[in-house]
Amino acid sequence: MNILGIESSCDETGVALVSWAGAQRPRLLSQALHTQASMHEAYGGVVPELASRDHIRRVLPLAEQVLREAALGRDAVDLVAYTRGPGLAGALLVGAGTAVALAAALGVPALGVHHLEGHLLSPFLAEEAALAFPFVALLVSGGHTQLMRVEGVGRYALMGETIDDAAGEAFDKSAKLLGLGYPGGPALSRLAEAGDDARHPLPRPLLHSGDLDFSFAGLKTAVMLKARQAATPQDRADLAAAAQAAIVDVLVAKSLRALRESGLRRLVVAGGVGANRRLREQLVAGAAGLGGQVHFPPLALCTDNGAMIALAAALRLQAGLEQGGSAGAFDVQPRWPLASL
Ligand code: KG4
Ligand code: ZN
């Protein structure tokens, strides 16, 4: 079965083809991505109206491109999967409308996928045999920071989450305060390479709270106050390093706590912040100390992409959770916890 996946929840248009048969692990055939980052850069963040209109421009050419790269015709598509939410309403509707129309034209079903389920399951695209359920998942994106206990496809229990900003937001806002471009996470971690994280130490919010929740809003204020005194390029690099260290330390401490509390040994890290090198290194070292192992998606699939959407659809079908159908296409809740799937 060949699944065309479409992601359009924010500022990346992602399209991919995934195939699966029987109980085999789904395989990525081809994928294409257009990032709008340079379009939004001048505004310091994503402009929803511009995002929606650019998705319209990009989505069909990208679909043609992935079919061409997989040397498949349109008639080889058996199902069209798309990101149903959460995300920017207009941007989501472009993906949903395109997917449902495309599916109708091809005479195949369409299937809406939860964006975070896509991130959560994306490490299964790494072709790594050792990854299996159950596991703890750290979901760290621009909009979410959650620790989930994952028993299987569609079986998710929330262990802890941010009570204010997401980790990606903390990276992006700290970067903005330091005058770095958008998106700020990668820029901040690049600047941090040249910095000393001990020169302007920052608080580690909720580090000792005894639970698995996070809070990053106060960190932003602390960075703002110190940024005013950061006079030299070295000061800014040191502050970038301190901000990164504070965010990463909390993410690592809570993830390891989640492993200990759950008794599980596998940790999956997904979402854009999972591309952060310091986070990856510290999680791998920390989990190893507990006899555990960390699983990441391929680096290129940490941030938003169509492959994870096609994959999540494939795994849901394989698990017998879906038949595919356009009925629930626009049935999105404003707050849509994964645990309700
Ligand atoms: O998962 P994603 O692509 O989109 C959402 O669903 O939000 O995540 C985007 C977030 C942004 O906040 C971005 O700054 C952050 O991931 N990010 C990073 C890195 N690469 C992306 N944060 C820290 N270090 C990175 N290398
Ligand atoms: Zn995402």
Coordinates of C-alpha atoms and ligand atoms in Angstrom, one line a residue:
M1 CA 0.0 0.0 0.0
N2 CA 1.4 3.4 -1.0
I3 CA 0.5 6.4 1.2
L4 CA 0.9 10.0 0.1
G5 CA 1.4 12.2 3.3
I6 CA 0.8 15.9 3.4
E7 CA 2.0 18.2 6.2
S8 CA 1.0 21.9 6.3
S9 CA 0.4 22.8 9.9
C10 CA 2.8 25.6 10.2
D11 CA 5.6 27.0 7.9
E12 CA 6.8 23.9 6.1
T13 CA 5.0 22.2 3.2
G14 CA 6.0 18.6 3.4
V15 CA 4.9 15.7 1.1
A16 CA 6.1 12.1 1.1
L17 CA 5.4 8.6 -0.1
V18 CA 5.5 5.7 2.3
S19 CA 4.8 2.1 1.5
W20 CA 4.0 -0.9 3.6
A21 CA 2.8 -4.4 3.2
G22 CA 1.4 -6.8 5.9
A23 CA 3.3 -6.6 9.2
Q24 CA 6.4 -5.1 7.6
R25 CA 7.7 -1.8 9.0
P26 CA 6.6 1.1 6.6
R27 CA 9.3 2.3 4.3
L28 CA 9.9 5.9 3.1
L29 CA 10.0 5.9 -0.8
S30 CA 10.5 9.6 -1.3
Q31 CA 9.9 13.0 0.3
A32 CA 10.0 16.7 -0.5
L33 CA 9.9 19.7 1.7
H34 CA 9.6 23.4 1.1
T35 CA 10.4 25.6 4.1
Q36 CA 8.9 29.1 4.3
A37 CA 11.5 30.3 6.9
S38 CA 13.0 33.0 4.6
M39 CA 9.5 34.3 3.8
H40 CA 8.6 34.8 7.5
E41 CA 12.1 35.9 8.6
A42 CA 11.4 39.6 8.0
Y43 CA 8.5 39.5 10.4
G44 CA 10.3 37.7 13.2
G45 CA 7.8 34.8 13.2
V46 CA 5.3 32.9 11.1
V47 CA 2.6 35.1 9.5
P48 CA -0.4 32.8 9.2
E49 CA -2.0 34.4 6.1
L50 CA 1.3 34.2 4.2
A51 CA 1.8 30.6 5.4
S52 CA -1.6 29.4 4.1
R53 CA -1.1 31.0 0.7
D54 CA 2.4 29.6 0.2
H55 CA 1.1 26.1 1.1
I56 CA -1.4 26.4 -1.8
R57 CA 1.4 27.3 -4.2
R58 CA 3.7 24.5 -3.1
V59 CA 1.7 21.4 -2.2
L60 CA 0.7 20.0 -5.6
P61 CA 4.2 20.5 -7.3
L62 CA 5.7 18.7 -4.2
A63 CA 3.3 15.8 -4.7
E64 CA 4.3 15.5 -8.3
Q65 CA 7.9 15.6 -7.3
V66 CA 7.7 12.8 -4.8
L67 CA 5.8 10.6 -7.3
R68 CA 8.5 11.3 -9.9
E69 CA 11.3 10.5 -7.5
A70 CA 9.6 7.2 -6.5
A71 CA 9.0 6.5 -10.2
L72 CA 5.3 6.0 -9.5
G73 CA 2.2 7.2 -11.3
R74 CA -0.7 8.9 -9.5
D75 CA -2.7 5.6 -9.8
A76 CA -0.1 4.0 -7.4
V77 CA -1.4 6.1 -4.5
D78 CA -3.8 4.1 -2.3
L79 CA -4.5 6.6 0.4
V80 CA -3.8 10.3 1.0
A81 CA -2.9 11.2 4.6
Y82 CA -2.7 14.8 5.9
T83 CA -2.1 16.7 9.1
R84 CA -5.5 17.3 10.7
G85 CA -4.2 19.4 13.6
P86 CA -3.1 20.9 15.8
G87 CA -1.6 23.9 13.9
L88 CA -2.5 27.1 12.2
A89 CA -6.1 26.9 11.0
G90 CA -5.7 28.3 7.5
A91 CA -2.5 26.3 6.9
L92 CA -4.1 23.1 8.0
L93 CA -7.1 23.7 5.8
V94 CA -4.9 23.9 2.7
G95 CA -3.4 20.5 3.5
A96 CA -6.8 19.0 4.4
G97 CA -8.6 20.5 1.4
T98 CA -5.9 19.4 -1.0
A99 CA -5.7 15.9 0.5
V100 CA -9.5 15.3 0.5
A101 CA -9.9 16.7 -3.1
L102 CA -6.9 14.7 -4.3
A103 CA -8.2 11.5 -2.7
A104 CA -11.6 12.1 -4.3
A105 CA -10.0 12.6 -7.7
L106 CA -8.0 9.4 -7.4
G107 CA -10.9 7.4 -6.0
V108 CA -9.0 6.6 -2.7
P109 CA -9.6 7.3 1.0
A110 CA -8.2 10.3 2.8
L111 CA -7.0 10.1 6.4
G112 CA -6.4 12.9 8.9
V113 CA -3.5 12.4 11.3
H114 CA -2.6 14.2 14.6
H115 CA 0.5 16.2 14.0
L116 CA 2.2 15.1 17.3
E117 CA 1.4 11.5 16.6
G118 CA 3.5 12.0 13.4
H119 CA 6.4 13.4 15.4
L120 CA 6.0 10.7 18.1
L121 CA 6.2 7.8 15.6
S122 CA 8.8 9.4 13.3
P123 CA 11.8 7.5 14.8
F124 CA 10.3 4.4 13.2
L125 CA 11.5 5.9 9.9
A126 CA 15.1 5.5 11.1
E127 CA 15.2 1.8 10.0
E128 CA 16.5 0.9 13.4
A129 CA 15.5 -2.5 14.4
A130 CA 15.9 -1.9 18.2
L131 CA 13.0 0.5 18.5
A132 CA 9.9 -1.2 19.9
F133 CA 6.9 -0.4 22.2
P134 CA 6.6 0.5 25.0
F135 CA 8.7 3.7 25.4
V136 CA 8.8 7.1 26.9
A137 CA 8.5 9.9 24.4
L138 CA 9.8 13.4 24.8
L139 CA 7.9 15.6 22.4
V140 CA 9.7 19.0 22.0
S141 CA 8.5 21.3 19.2
G142 CA 7.7 25.0 18.7
G143 CA 4.3 24.5 20.2
H144 CA 4.6 21.5 22.6
T145 CA 6.7 20.1 25.3
Q146 CA 5.4 16.8 26.7
L147 CA 6.5 13.5 28.1
M148 CA 4.3 10.6 27.1
R149 CA 4.2 7.0 27.9
V150 CA 3.6 5.1 24.7
E151 CA 2.3 1.6 24.9
G152 CA 1.6 1.2 21.2
V153 CA 0.1 3.0 18.2
G154 CA -2.8 5.2 19.5
R155 CA -2.0 4.3 23.1
Y156 CA -0.6 7.4 24.7
A157 CA -0.7 8.6 28.3
L158 CA 0.5 12.1 29.3
M159 CA 3.2 12.0 32.0
G160 CA 4.0 15.7 32.1
E161 CA 4.0 18.8 30.0
T162 CA 4.8 22.5 30.0
I163 CA 2.6 24.8 32.1
D164 CA 3.4 27.8 29.8
D165 CA 5.8 28.1 26.9
A166 CA 7.1 25.2 24.8
A167 CA 10.8 24.4 24.7
G168 CA 11.1 25.4 21.1
E169 CA 9.4 28.7 22.0
A170 CA 12.0 29.2 24.7
F171 CA 14.7 28.7 22.1
D172 CA 13.0 31.0 19.6
K173 CA 12.2 33.8 22.0
S174 CA 15.7 33.7 23.6
A175 CA 17.1 33.9 20.1
K176 CA 14.9 36.9 19.2
L177 CA 16.1 38.7 22.4
L178 CA 19.7 38.1 21.2
G179 CA 18.9 39.6 17.8
L180 CA 19.1 36.3 16.0
G181 CA 16.8 35.5 13.0
Y182 CA 13.8 33.2 12.7
P183 CA 13.6 30.3 13.4
G184 CA 15.8 31.0 16.4
G185 CA 16.5 27.5 17.7
P186 CA 19.1 26.5 15.2
A187 CA 20.6 30.0 15.2
L188 CA 20.8 30.1 19.0
S189 CA 22.5 26.7 19.2
R190 CA 25.0 27.7 16.5
L191 CA 25.9 30.9 18.5
A192 CA 26.1 28.9 21.7
E193 CA 29.0 26.8 20.2
A194 CA 31.2 29.9 20.8
G195 CA 29.9 30.6 24.2
D196 CA 30.7 29.7 27.8
D197 CA 27.5 28.6 29.6
A198 CA 28.8 29.3 33.0
R199 CA 29.4 33.1 32.6
H200 CA 25.8 34.2 32.8
P201 CA 24.1 31.3 34.6
L202 CA 20.3 31.1 34.2
P203 CA 17.6 29.5 36.3
R204 CA 16.5 25.9 35.6
P205 CA 12.7 26.3 36.1
L206 CA 10.9 23.4 37.9
L207 CA 14.1 21.3 38.0
H208 CA 13.3 20.1 41.5
S209 CA 9.5 20.2 41.3
G210 CA 9.3 16.5 41.9
D211 CA 7.0 16.0 38.9
L212 CA 7.4 15.8 35.1
D213 CA 6.1 19.3 34.2
F214 CA 8.1 22.1 32.6
S215 CA 8.0 25.9 32.7
F216 CA 10.0 28.1 30.3
A217 CA 8.2 31.5 30.5
G218 CA 10.4 32.8 33.4
L219 CA 13.5 31.8 31.5
K220 CA 12.6 34.2 28.7
T221 CA 12.4 37.1 31.2
A222 CA 15.8 36.1 32.7
V223 CA 17.3 36.1 29.2
M224 CA 15.7 39.5 28.5
L225 CA 17.2 41.0 31.6
K226 CA 20.7 39.7 30.9
A227 CA 20.5 40.5 27.2
R228 CA 20.2 44.2 28.0
Q229 CA 23.7 44.0 29.5
A230 CA 25.2 41.8 26.8
A231 CA 27.5 44.4 25.2
T232 CA 30.0 42.3 23.3
P233 CA 29.6 39.5 20.7
Q234 CA 31.2 37.2 23.3
D235 CA 28.6 38.2 25.9
R236 CA 25.8 37.3 23.5
A237 CA 27.4 33.9 22.7
D238 CA 27.8 33.2 26.4
L239 CA 24.2 34.1 27.0
A240 CA 23.1 31.9 24.1
A241 CA 25.1 29.0 25.6
A242 CA 23.5 29.7 29.0
A243 CA 20.0 29.7 27.6
Q244 CA 20.6 26.5 25.7
A245 CA 22.1 24.8 28.8
A246 CA 19.2 25.8 31.0
I247 CA 16.6 24.5 28.6
V248 CA 18.5 21.3 27.8
D249 CA 19.3 20.6 31.5
V250 CA 15.6 20.6 32.4
L251 CA 14.6 18.6 29.4
V252 CA 17.2 16.0 30.2
A253 CA 16.5 15.8 33.9
K254 CA 12.8 15.3 33.4
S255 CA 13.2 12.8 30.6
L256 CA 15.5 10.7 32.8
R257 CA 13.1 11.0 35.7
A258 CA 10.3 9.8 33.4
L259 CA 12.4 6.7 32.5
R260 CA 13.1 6.0 36.1
E261 CA 9.4 6.5 37.2
S262 CA 8.0 4.4 34.3
G263 CA 10.6 1.6 34.6
L264 CA 11.0 1.8 30.8
R265 CA 14.4 1.8 29.1
R266 CA 13.6 3.3 25.7
L267 CA 13.3 7.0 25.2
V268 CA 12.1 8.5 21.9
V269 CA 12.8 12.1 21.2
A270 CA 10.7 13.9 18.6
G271 CA 9.9 17.4 17.4
G272 CA 12.1 20.2 16.1
V273 CA 14.1 20.7 19.3
G274 CA 15.2 17.1 19.0
A275 CA 17.6 18.3 16.4
N276 CA 19.6 20.1 19.1
R277 CA 23.0 18.6 19.4
R278 CA 23.6 19.3 23.1
L279 CA 20.2 17.8 23.9
R280 CA 20.9 14.7 21.9
E281 CA 24.4 14.2 23.5
Q282 CA 23.2 14.7 27.1
L283 CA 20.1 12.4 26.6
V284 CA 22.2 9.6 25.2
A285 CA 24.7 9.8 28.0
G286 CA 22.1 10.1 30.7
A287 CA 20.0 7.3 29.4
A288 CA 23.0 5.1 29.1
G289 CA 23.7 5.7 32.8
L290 CA 20.3 4.1 33.4
G291 CA 20.9 1.2 31.1
G292 CA 18.6 2.9 28.6
Q293 CA 18.7 3.8 24.9
V294 CA 17.5 6.9 23.1
H295 CA 15.9 6.8 19.7
F296 CA 15.7 9.8 17.3
P297 CA 14.2 10.3 14.0
P298 CA 16.7 10.8 11.1
L299 CA 17.9 14.4 11.7
A300 CA 16.2 15.7 8.6
L301 CA 12.9 14.4 9.9
C302 CA 13.0 16.0 13.3
T303 CA 11.3 19.1 12.2
D304 CA 7.9 19.1 10.3
N305 CA 7.7 16.9 7.3
G306 CA 5.3 14.8 5.2
A307 CA 7.0 11.5 5.9
M308 CA 6.0 11.4 9.5
I309 CA 2.4 12.0 8.5
A310 CA 2.3 9.2 5.9
L311 CA 4.1 6.9 8.4
A312 CA 1.6 7.6 11.2
A313 CA -1.2 6.9 8.8
A314 CA 0.5 3.6 7.8
L315 CA 1.0 2.5 11.4
R316 CA -2.6 3.4 12.4
L317 CA -3.9 1.3 9.4
Q318 CA -1.5 -1.5 10.3
A319 CA -2.7 -1.5 13.9
G320 CA -6.3 -1.8 12.6
L321 CA -7.2 1.6 14.1
E322 CA -8.4 3.2 10.8
Q323 CA -10.1 2.3 7.6
G324 CA -9.4 5.6 6.0
G325 CA -12.2 7.9 5.0
S326 CA -12.9 11.7 4.8
A327 CA -15.7 11.8 7.3
G328 CA -13.7 13.3 10.2
A329 CA -11.6 15.6 8.1
F330 CA -12.5 18.8 9.8
D331 CA -13.4 17.4 13.2
V332 CA -10.7 19.1 15.1
Q333 CA -10.8 20.2 18.8
P334 CA -9.2 23.5 19.8
R335 CA -7.2 21.6 22.4
W336 CA -6.5 18.1 21.2
P337 CA -4.5 16.0 23.6
L338 CA -2.8 13.0 22.1
A339 CA -4.1 10.8 24.9
S340 CA -7.6 11.3 23.5
L341 CA -6.8 9.5 20.2
Ligands
KG4_1 O1 8.5 20.3 15.2 P1 8.8 21.6 14.6 O2 9.5 21.7 13.2 O3 7.5 22.5 14.5 C1 6.5 22.5 15.4 O4 5.6 21.6 15.3 O5 6.5 23.4 16.2 O6 9.7 22.4 15.7 C2 10.1 23.7 15.5 C3 10.9 24.2 16.7 C4 11.3 25.6 16.6 O7 11.0 26.2 17.8 C5 12.8 25.6 16.3 O8 13.5 26.7 16.8 C6 13.2 24.4 17.1 O9 12.2 23.4 16.8 N1 14.5 23.8 16.6 C7 15.6 23.8 17.4 C8 16.6 23.2 16.6 N2 16.1 23.0 15.4 C9 14.8 23.3 15.4 N3 15.8 24.1 18.7 C10 17.0 24.0 19.2 N4 18.1 23.5 18.5 C11 17.9 23.1 17.2 N5 19.0 22.6 16.5
ZN2 ZN 5.8 19.9 14.5

